[in-house]
Coordinates of C-alpha atoms and ligand atoms in Angstrom, one line a residue:
M1 CA 66.9 136.4 122.5
V2 CA 68.2 135.3 125.9
T3 CA 71.2 133.0 125.7
M4 CA 72.2 130.4 128.1
Q5 CA 74.9 131.4 130.5
M6 CA 78.0 129.2 131.0
L7 CA 79.1 129.5 134.7
R8 CA 82.5 128.2 135.9
S9 CA 83.0 129.6 139.4
A10 CA 80.9 129.9 142.6
G11 CA 81.1 133.7 142.2
E12 CA 79.6 133.5 138.6
L13 CA 77.0 131.1 139.9
N14 CA 76.1 133.4 142.8
R15 CA 75.8 136.4 140.4
W16 CA 73.6 134.5 138.1
R17 CA 71.3 133.4 140.9
R18 CA 71.0 137.0 142.1
E19 CA 70.3 138.4 138.7
A20 CA 68.1 135.6 137.3
G21 CA 65.0 136.6 139.3
D22 CA 63.1 134.7 141.9
R23 CA 61.3 132.1 139.9
P24 CA 61.7 128.5 141.3
L25 CA 65.1 127.1 140.5
H26 CA 65.2 123.6 139.0
F27 CA 68.4 121.7 138.9
V28 CA 69.6 118.8 136.8
P29 CA 73.1 117.6 137.8
T30 CA 75.0 115.6 135.1
M31 CA 78.5 114.3 134.3
G32 CA 78.2 115.7 130.8
A33 CA 78.2 113.8 127.5
L34 CA 74.6 114.8 127.3
H35 CA 72.2 112.6 125.3
Q36 CA 68.6 112.3 124.5
G37 CA 67.8 111.1 128.0
H38 CA 69.3 114.2 129.5
Q39 CA 67.4 116.3 126.9
Q40 CA 64.1 114.9 128.0
L41 CA 65.0 115.4 131.6
L42 CA 65.7 119.1 130.9
Q43 CA 62.4 119.5 129.1
R44 CA 60.6 117.9 132.0
A45 CA 62.5 120.3 134.4
L46 CA 61.3 123.2 132.4
Q47 CA 57.6 122.4 132.7
P48 CA 55.6 125.1 134.6
R49 CA 54.4 124.2 138.0
A50 CA 51.3 125.8 139.4
G51 CA 51.4 128.1 136.4
V52 CA 55.0 129.3 137.0
R53 CA 57.9 128.6 134.5
P54 CA 60.9 127.7 136.6
R55 CA 64.6 128.7 135.8
L56 CA 66.7 125.6 134.9
L57 CA 70.3 125.1 135.7
V58 CA 72.2 122.1 134.4
S59 CA 75.6 121.2 135.9
V60 CA 78.4 119.2 134.2
F61 CA 81.0 117.8 136.5
V62 CA 82.8 114.4 136.1
N63 CA 83.1 113.5 139.8
P64 CA 86.3 111.6 140.7
L65 CA 84.9 110.6 144.0
Q66 CA 82.3 108.2 142.5
F67 CA 84.7 106.2 140.3
G68 CA 86.5 103.2 141.5
P69 CA 90.3 102.8 140.9
A70 CA 89.7 100.4 137.9
E71 CA 86.8 102.4 136.5
D72 CA 86.5 104.7 133.5
F73 CA 87.2 108.2 135.1
D74 CA 90.0 109.0 132.7
R75 CA 88.2 108.1 129.6
Y76 CA 84.7 109.3 130.6
P77 CA 83.5 111.3 127.6
R78 CA 84.0 115.0 128.0
D79 CA 82.7 117.6 125.4
L80 CA 81.7 120.7 127.2
E81 CA 81.1 122.7 124.0
R82 CA 78.6 120.1 122.7
D83 CA 77.0 119.9 126.2
G84 CA 76.5 123.6 126.1
Q85 CA 74.8 123.4 122.8
L86 CA 72.5 120.6 123.8
A87 CA 71.5 122.2 127.1
A88 CA 70.8 125.6 125.3
A89 CA 68.8 123.8 122.7
A90 CA 66.7 122.1 125.4
G91 CA 66.0 125.6 127.0
A92 CA 68.3 125.6 130.0
D93 CA 69.0 129.0 131.5
A94 CA 72.5 128.3 132.6
L95 CA 75.1 125.6 132.6
F96 CA 77.3 125.3 135.6
A97 CA 80.6 123.5 134.8
P98 CA 82.7 123.9 137.9
T99 CA 86.4 123.1 138.1
L100 CA 87.6 120.5 140.6
E101 CA 88.7 123.3 142.9
V102 CA 85.2 124.8 143.0
I103 CA 83.7 121.5 144.1
Y104 CA 86.4 120.3 146.4
P105 CA 88.3 123.5 147.6
Q106 CA 90.4 121.5 150.0
G107 CA 91.2 118.8 147.5
V108 CA 89.5 115.5 146.9
H109 CA 91.1 113.8 149.9
E110 CA 90.2 116.5 152.4
I111 CA 86.5 116.9 151.5
T112 CA 83.9 116.1 154.2
R113 CA 82.1 113.1 152.9
I114 CA 78.6 111.8 153.1
Q115 CA 78.2 108.3 154.2
V116 CA 75.1 106.6 152.7
P117 CA 73.3 104.1 155.0
A118 CA 74.8 100.6 154.5
S119 CA 71.4 99.1 153.8
L120 CA 71.0 101.2 150.7
Q121 CA 74.4 100.3 149.2
R122 CA 74.6 96.7 150.2
E123 CA 72.9 95.4 147.1
L124 CA 72.9 96.0 143.3
C125 CA 75.6 98.5 142.2
G126 CA 76.7 99.2 145.7
R127 CA 77.9 95.6 145.9
S128 CA 80.3 95.9 143.0
R129 CA 81.1 99.6 143.3
P130 CA 82.2 100.2 146.9
G131 CA 82.2 103.9 147.8
H132 CA 80.4 104.8 144.7
F133 CA 77.2 106.0 146.3
D134 CA 79.2 107.9 149.1
G135 CA 80.9 109.7 146.2
V136 CA 77.6 110.5 144.4
A137 CA 76.0 111.7 147.6
T138 CA 79.0 113.9 148.5
V139 CA 79.1 115.6 145.2
V140 CA 75.3 116.1 145.0
C141 CA 75.2 117.6 148.5
R142 CA 78.1 119.9 147.5
L143 CA 76.3 120.9 144.3
L144 CA 73.1 121.5 146.2
A145 CA 74.9 123.7 148.7
L146 CA 76.3 125.8 145.8
V147 CA 73.2 125.9 143.6
R148 CA 70.5 126.0 146.3
P149 CA 67.7 124.8 144.0
D150 CA 64.0 124.3 144.8
R151 CA 63.8 121.1 142.9
L152 CA 66.4 118.5 141.9
L153 CA 65.5 116.2 138.9
L154 CA 67.0 112.8 138.4
G155 CA 66.5 109.9 136.0
E156 CA 64.8 106.8 137.3
K157 CA 67.3 104.9 135.2
D158 CA 69.8 105.1 138.0
W159 CA 67.2 103.8 140.4
Q160 CA 69.6 103.1 143.3
Q161 CA 71.1 106.6 143.0
L162 CA 67.6 108.0 143.1
V163 CA 66.7 106.0 146.2
V164 CA 70.0 107.0 147.9
L165 CA 69.7 110.7 147.0
R166 CA 66.1 110.9 148.2
R167 CA 67.2 109.4 151.5
V168 CA 70.2 111.6 151.9
I169 CA 68.2 114.8 151.2
A170 CA 65.4 113.6 153.6
D171 CA 68.0 112.7 156.4
L172 CA 69.8 116.0 156.1
G173 CA 66.5 117.8 155.9
L174 CA 67.6 119.7 152.9
P175 CA 64.9 122.1 151.7
L176 CA 64.1 120.9 148.2
E177 CA 61.9 118.5 146.2
V178 CA 63.3 115.6 144.4
Q179 CA 61.7 114.5 141.2
G180 CA 62.4 111.3 139.4
C181 CA 61.8 111.1 135.7
A182 CA 61.1 107.9 133.6
T183 CA 63.9 106.2 131.8
V184 CA 64.4 107.3 128.2
R185 CA 65.2 104.4 125.8
D186 CA 66.6 104.2 122.4
R187 CA 65.0 102.4 119.5
D188 CA 66.5 99.1 120.6
R189 CA 65.1 99.7 124.2
L190 CA 68.5 100.2 125.7
P191 CA 68.3 103.0 128.2
C192 CA 70.1 106.2 127.0
S193 CA 73.4 106.5 128.8
S194 CA 76.7 108.4 128.3
R195 CA 78.4 105.1 128.4
N196 CA 76.5 103.7 125.5
R197 CA 79.0 105.5 123.3
Y198 CA 81.7 103.1 124.3
L199 CA 79.8 100.2 122.5
S200 CA 80.7 99.1 119.0
A201 CA 78.0 98.3 116.6
A202 CA 78.3 94.6 117.3
E203 CA 78.3 95.2 121.1
R204 CA 75.3 97.4 120.8
L205 CA 73.3 94.5 119.2
R206 CA 74.3 92.2 122.1
A207 CA 73.5 94.9 124.7
A208 CA 69.9 95.1 123.6
A209 CA 69.5 91.6 125.2
L210 CA 69.6 93.4 128.6
P211 CA 66.3 95.4 128.3
A212 CA 64.7 92.4 126.4
A213 CA 65.7 89.8 129.2
L214 CA 64.3 92.1 131.9
A215 CA 61.1 92.9 129.9
A216 CA 60.5 89.2 129.4
A217 CA 60.9 88.5 133.0
R218 CA 58.5 91.3 133.8
F219 CA 56.0 89.8 131.5
E220 CA 56.4 86.4 133.2
A221 CA 56.0 87.9 136.6
L222 CA 52.8 89.8 135.7
A223 CA 51.4 86.7 134.1
T224 CA 51.8 84.8 137.4
P225 CA 49.3 86.4 139.9
A226 CA 50.3 83.9 142.6
G227 CA 53.9 85.4 142.5
V228 CA 56.8 83.9 140.8
A229 CA 59.9 83.0 142.9
A230 CA 62.9 85.4 142.7
E231 CA 65.1 82.4 141.8
A232 CA 63.1 81.5 138.8
L233 CA 63.0 85.1 137.5
I234 CA 66.7 85.7 138.1
T235 CA 67.7 82.4 136.4
A236 CA 65.6 83.2 133.4
V237 CA 67.2 86.7 133.0
C238 CA 70.7 85.3 133.5
S239 CA 70.3 82.6 130.9
R240 CA 69.1 85.3 128.3
L241 CA 72.0 87.6 129.2
E242 CA 74.4 84.7 128.9
A243 CA 73.0 83.7 125.5
A244 CA 73.9 87.2 124.3
D245 CA 77.4 86.9 125.6
L246 CA 76.9 89.5 128.2
V247 CA 79.0 89.2 131.4
I248 CA 76.7 89.4 134.4
D249 CA 77.7 91.6 137.3
Y250 CA 74.4 91.0 139.1
V251 CA 70.6 90.2 138.6
Q252 CA 68.7 90.9 141.6
L253 CA 65.0 91.2 142.9
V254 CA 64.7 93.8 145.6
Q255 CA 62.0 95.9 147.3
A256 CA 62.1 99.1 145.3
H257 CA 62.3 101.6 148.2
T258 CA 64.4 99.7 150.8
L259 CA 66.4 97.8 148.2
E260 CA 66.2 94.7 150.4
P261 CA 66.4 91.3 148.5
L262 CA 63.0 89.6 148.1
R263 CA 62.1 85.9 147.6
R264 CA 59.3 86.9 145.3
P265 CA 57.8 90.1 144.1
Q266 CA 56.0 92.1 146.8
G267 CA 54.5 95.6 146.6
L268 CA 56.7 97.7 144.4
T269 CA 59.5 95.5 143.4
L270 CA 62.7 96.2 141.3
L271 CA 64.2 93.6 139.1
A272 CA 67.6 95.0 138.2
A273 CA 70.7 93.8 136.3
A274 CA 74.2 95.1 135.5
V275 CA 76.3 93.5 132.8
H276 CA 79.6 94.1 131.1
C277 CA 79.5 94.3 127.3
G278 CA 83.0 94.8 125.8
S279 CA 84.6 97.5 128.0
S280 CA 81.2 99.1 129.1
R281 CA 79.3 98.3 132.2
L282 CA 75.5 98.7 131.5
I283 CA 72.6 98.8 134.0
D284 CA 68.9 98.5 133.6
H285 CA 65.8 97.5 135.6
V286 CA 62.1 96.9 135.4
L287 CA 59.6 97.6 138.1
L288 CA 56.9 95.1 139.1
M289 CA 53.7 96.1 140.8
S290 CA 51.0 93.5 141.9
R291 CA 48.2 95.9 141.3
P292 CA 47.8 99.5 140.1
P293 CA 48.4 102.1 142.8
I294 CA 45.9 103.1 145.5
V295 CA 46.1 106.6 147.1
A296 CA 44.3 107.4 150.4
I297 CA 43.4 111.0 151.1
D298 CA 41.8 111.6 154.5
G299 CA 41.2 114.7 156.4
P300 CA 38.6 116.8 158.2
A301 CA 35.6 118.6 156.8
G302 CA 36.3 121.8 154.8
A303 CA 40.0 121.1 154.0
G304 CA 39.1 121.2 150.3
K305 CA 39.7 117.4 149.8
S306 CA 37.1 116.8 147.0
T307 CA 38.3 119.6 144.6
V308 CA 42.0 118.6 144.9
T309 CA 41.4 114.9 144.9
R310 CA 39.3 115.0 141.8
A311 CA 41.9 117.0 139.9
F312 CA 44.8 114.9 141.2
A313 CA 43.0 111.6 140.0
R314 CA 42.6 113.2 136.7
R315 CA 46.3 114.3 136.5
L316 CA 47.5 110.7 137.2
G317 CA 44.8 108.8 135.3
L318 CA 43.4 107.2 138.5
V319 CA 39.7 106.6 139.3
Y320 CA 38.4 109.0 141.8
L321 CA 36.4 107.4 144.7
D322 CA 34.5 109.9 146.8
T323 CA 33.5 107.9 149.8
G324 CA 31.7 110.9 151.3
A325 CA 29.3 110.8 148.4
M326 CA 28.5 107.2 149.3
Y327 CA 27.6 108.2 152.9
R328 CA 25.7 111.1 151.6
A329 CA 23.7 108.9 149.2
L330 CA 22.8 106.6 152.0
T331 CA 21.7 109.5 154.1
W332 CA 19.4 110.6 151.3
W333 CA 17.9 107.2 151.1
V334 CA 17.5 107.0 154.9
Q335 CA 15.6 110.4 154.8
R336 CA 13.5 109.3 151.9
Q337 CA 12.4 106.2 153.6
G338 CA 11.4 108.3 156.6
V339 CA 13.9 106.5 158.9
D340 CA 15.5 108.3 161.9
P341 CA 19.1 108.9 160.8
A342 CA 20.2 108.6 164.5
D343 CA 18.6 105.1 165.0
A344 CA 21.1 102.4 164.0
R345 CA 18.6 99.7 164.3
A346 CA 16.2 101.3 161.9
V347 CA 19.0 102.2 159.4
A348 CA 20.4 98.6 159.4
P349 CA 17.7 97.0 157.3
L350 CA 18.2 99.6 154.6
L351 CA 21.7 98.3 154.0
E352 CA 20.5 94.9 152.8
G353 CA 20.4 94.7 149.1
L354 CA 21.5 98.3 148.8
D355 CA 22.4 99.3 145.3
L356 CA 24.8 102.2 145.6
Q357 CA 26.8 103.0 142.5
L358 CA 29.4 105.6 141.6
S359 CA 30.1 105.9 137.9
T360 CA 33.8 106.3 138.2
G361 CA 34.7 106.3 134.5
D362 CA 35.1 110.0 134.3
A363 CA 36.8 111.7 137.3
E364 CA 35.3 115.1 136.3
Q365 CA 31.7 113.9 136.5
Q366 CA 31.3 111.3 139.2
R367 CA 27.6 110.4 139.2
V368 CA 26.0 108.9 142.3
Q369 CA 23.0 106.5 142.0
I370 CA 21.2 104.7 144.9
N371 CA 18.6 102.0 144.4
G372 CA 18.0 103.3 140.8
H373 CA 17.9 107.1 141.7
D374 CA 20.4 109.5 140.4
V375 CA 21.2 111.6 143.5
T376 CA 24.4 113.3 142.2
D377 CA 22.9 116.8 143.0
A378 CA 20.5 115.9 145.7
I379 CA 23.1 114.6 148.1
R380 CA 24.7 118.1 148.3
S381 CA 21.5 119.6 149.9
P382 CA 21.7 121.2 153.4
E383 CA 19.3 118.5 154.7
V384 CA 21.7 115.7 153.8
T385 CA 24.7 117.7 155.0
A386 CA 23.0 118.2 158.4
Q387 CA 22.6 114.4 158.9
V388 CA 25.4 112.6 157.1
S389 CA 27.6 112.6 160.2
A390 CA 24.9 110.8 162.2
V391 CA 24.3 108.1 159.5
A392 CA 28.1 107.6 158.9
A393 CA 28.7 107.0 162.6
H394 CA 26.8 103.8 162.8
G395 CA 29.0 100.6 163.0
C396 CA 26.7 98.7 160.6
V397 CA 26.9 101.5 158.0
R398 CA 30.7 101.8 158.2
E399 CA 31.0 98.0 157.8
A400 CA 28.8 97.8 154.8
L401 CA 30.2 100.8 152.9
T402 CA 33.8 99.9 153.8
R403 CA 33.2 96.4 152.3
Q404 CA 31.8 98.0 149.2
Q405 CA 34.7 100.5 148.8
Q406 CA 37.2 97.7 149.3
A407 CA 35.6 95.7 146.6
M408 CA 35.7 98.8 144.3
G409 CA 39.4 99.1 145.0
A410 CA 40.3 95.5 144.8
R411 CA 41.8 96.0 141.3
G412 CA 43.6 99.3 142.4
G413 CA 44.1 102.3 140.2
L414 CA 42.2 104.7 142.4
V415 CA 42.3 107.6 144.7
A416 CA 39.9 107.4 147.6
E417 CA 39.0 110.3 149.7
G418 CA 37.3 110.3 153.1
R419 CA 37.9 110.0 156.8
D420 CA 39.1 106.5 157.3
I421 CA 40.6 105.5 154.0
G422 CA 44.2 105.1 155.1
T423 CA 43.3 103.4 158.4
A424 CA 40.2 101.2 157.7
V425 CA 39.4 101.0 154.0
F426 CA 42.8 100.7 152.4
P427 CA 45.5 100.3 155.1
D428 CA 47.8 99.0 152.5
A429 CA 47.5 102.1 150.2
D430 CA 50.7 103.0 148.4
C431 CA 50.5 106.7 149.3
K432 CA 48.6 108.2 152.2
V433 CA 47.9 111.8 152.7
F434 CA 46.2 113.6 155.6
L435 CA 45.0 116.8 154.0
T436 CA 44.1 119.5 156.4
A437 CA 44.0 123.2 157.1
T438 CA 43.8 125.2 160.3
V439 CA 40.4 125.9 161.7
A440 CA 40.9 129.6 161.0
E441 CA 41.7 128.9 157.3
R442 CA 38.8 126.5 156.9
A443 CA 36.4 129.1 158.4
R444 CA 37.8 131.7 156.0
R445 CA 37.2 129.4 153.1
R446 CA 33.8 128.5 154.2
A447 CA 32.9 132.2 154.6
E448 CA 34.2 132.8 151.0
D449 CA 32.3 129.9 149.6
L450 CA 29.0 131.1 151.3
R451 CA 29.6 134.7 150.1
Q452 CA 30.1 133.4 146.5
R453 CA 27.0 131.3 146.6
G454 CA 25.0 134.3 147.8
F455 CA 24.2 133.0 151.3
S456 CA 24.6 135.2 154.4
V457 CA 27.9 134.8 156.2
P458 CA 28.0 134.2 159.9
P459 CA 30.8 136.0 161.8
L460 CA 34.1 134.2 161.6
P461 CA 34.4 133.3 165.3
E462 CA 31.0 131.5 164.9
L463 CA 32.1 129.5 161.8
E464 CA 35.4 128.7 163.6
A465 CA 33.5 127.3 166.6
S466 CA 31.3 125.1 164.5
I467 CA 34.3 123.7 162.5
A468 CA 36.2 123.0 165.8
E469 CA 33.1 121.3 167.2
R470 CA 32.7 119.2 164.0
D471 CA 36.4 118.2 164.2
H472 CA 35.9 117.1 167.8
L473 CA 32.9 115.0 167.0
D474 CA 34.6 113.4 164.0
S475 CA 37.8 112.5 165.8
T476 CA 36.2 111.3 169.0
R477 CA 33.3 109.2 167.7
A478 CA 33.4 105.5 168.7
V479 CA 33.3 104.1 165.2
A480 CA 35.8 105.0 162.6
P481 CA 37.0 108.2 164.1
L482 CA 38.9 110.7 162.0
V483 CA 42.6 110.0 162.8
Q484 CA 45.8 110.4 160.8
A485 CA 47.2 107.0 159.7
E486 CA 50.7 106.6 161.2
D487 CA 52.2 106.3 157.7
A488 CA 50.3 109.2 156.3
V489 CA 51.9 112.5 155.3
E490 CA 50.3 115.5 156.8
L491 CA 49.7 118.3 154.2
V492 CA 48.5 121.7 155.8
T493 CA 47.1 123.7 152.9
D494 CA 46.9 127.1 154.6
G495 CA 47.8 129.8 152.1
M496 CA 48.2 127.3 149.2
S497 CA 46.4 127.5 145.9
I498 CA 44.5 124.5 144.7
E499 CA 47.0 124.0 141.9
A500 CA 49.9 124.1 144.4
V501 CA 48.2 121.5 146.6
I502 CA 47.8 119.2 143.6
E503 CA 51.5 119.7 142.7
V504 CA 52.5 118.6 146.3
L505 CA 50.2 115.6 146.0
V506 CA 51.7 114.6 142.8
D507 CA 55.2 114.9 144.4
L508 CA 54.1 112.7 147.3
F509 CA 52.7 110.1 145.0
R510 CA 55.8 110.1 142.9
Q511 CA 58.0 109.5 146.0
R512 CA 56.2 106.1 146.3
I513 CA 55.2 105.3 142.7
P514 CA 57.7 106.0 139.9
E515 CA 56.8 107.0 136.5
E516 CA 58.0 103.8 135.1
A517 CA 55.5 101.8 137.3
W518 CA 52.5 104.1 136.7
P519 CA 53.2 106.5 133.8
G520 CA 49.9 108.4 134.0
P521 CA 49.7 111.7 132.3
H522 CA 52.4 114.0 133.7
Ligands
PAF1 O1 73.9 110.5 137.5 C1 74.9 111.2 137.3 O2 75.2 111.6 136.2 C2 75.9 111.4 138.5 O3 75.9 110.3 139.3 C3 75.5 112.7 139.2 C4 74.1 112.6 139.9 C5 75.5 113.8 138.3 C6 76.5 113.0 140.4 O4 77.8 113.0 139.8

């Protein structure tokens, strides 16, 4: 049996890193007093990614830099032995419990500090805990420098901390992924927290009013599609908290990513509160979203968009909208009617009363029907492939199908894949990705695909030239050219397995849409 290692010094940590092999290293920093919330975080951190089981390191360090002078640093619960047992039981490979000297070799006052942007600590906990987030960012950066993990896992419970650390890591260009995990709650819905153990039984009963007040406000907000005013929501939460004798630190409505105060819910919105209950300070929040998320995946031909988008939709419980299939179905209909695909004026009348349907219920098996004909397989024929670009380039076609796609997405909850999703169809998509691969890689994949399907394979330079030519046509055509939306993230998939691309897509999605807002299957 492999036992969990307890590491106290940087030397021990380095030795463990060298000896523990080269599987990806996942890291969960904590201040100890581990509870069920941590345990679930550790279990999530151990989940294999693209088929590889990671190594997991947990740290326990009560960081003096993030406590204010009147806060609970001295009495913060410390029980390393129990933490070790819990971490081992959850499956961690090692627990790093550094001394103060390991983290701050020059002393707490001499350490180089990270200064978090003012905009991210002006509101919420930053308002009543000055210097707290600078202290968190400093210790986490120090820990990251020592541990050098591939992935950092943090609870969504400390939402402001998650936003701050994502930003610090991005601004410093630190080479790791950050993953937020949904808040774990006890039976009374109170979020699990090390500080809950300060609560007496009577306080615990009163504390349950915090999640209840926020949940009630969320319900009210969602029941008011026109958007309820921040003031009304905040007042309602405050009166419920006061009725339970909780002393309010703040109740605020802010934009979830920028943390700027809002007058009413807009996009992904955070309604958060902090209260004092006895000697404990408790925080909690709910997330509000006006509609389920929309993801836009654009990119050139042959980048493998369909395969990964379909699997990604399934992973997240979103509907898969293959807009390319719609253009293909129309091309099939144009050909069947004997109309010249290049003649916009001849194609236009076919758009009137067009009945084009995608059965989107099952992401695996998207069926395509046009005017009563099931064309799921027919639209993949070489004849359709040869002419779909010409049909899709007509302004009237773009307009009609864009309108239909927007209607299909009006209720959200989908991933749309195509050429102009992030720019023309869903410019307000929550997450936009431009999925591409170099011409050489796409030619290699195309050759492999042809070989597997028993077709003769043209020489690679010939394939490369035709792909480059198609790119040129797609990106220079007058109507709906293929361009990367300004706010899209480019993902170049050269050398990546399909599973690895899907993992990156999930990470990109989760940077925008937390688990609490759209749980989806993990
Ligand atoms: O969330 C915590 O427990 C702490 O703020 C952290 C991230 C371990 C830094 O001390």
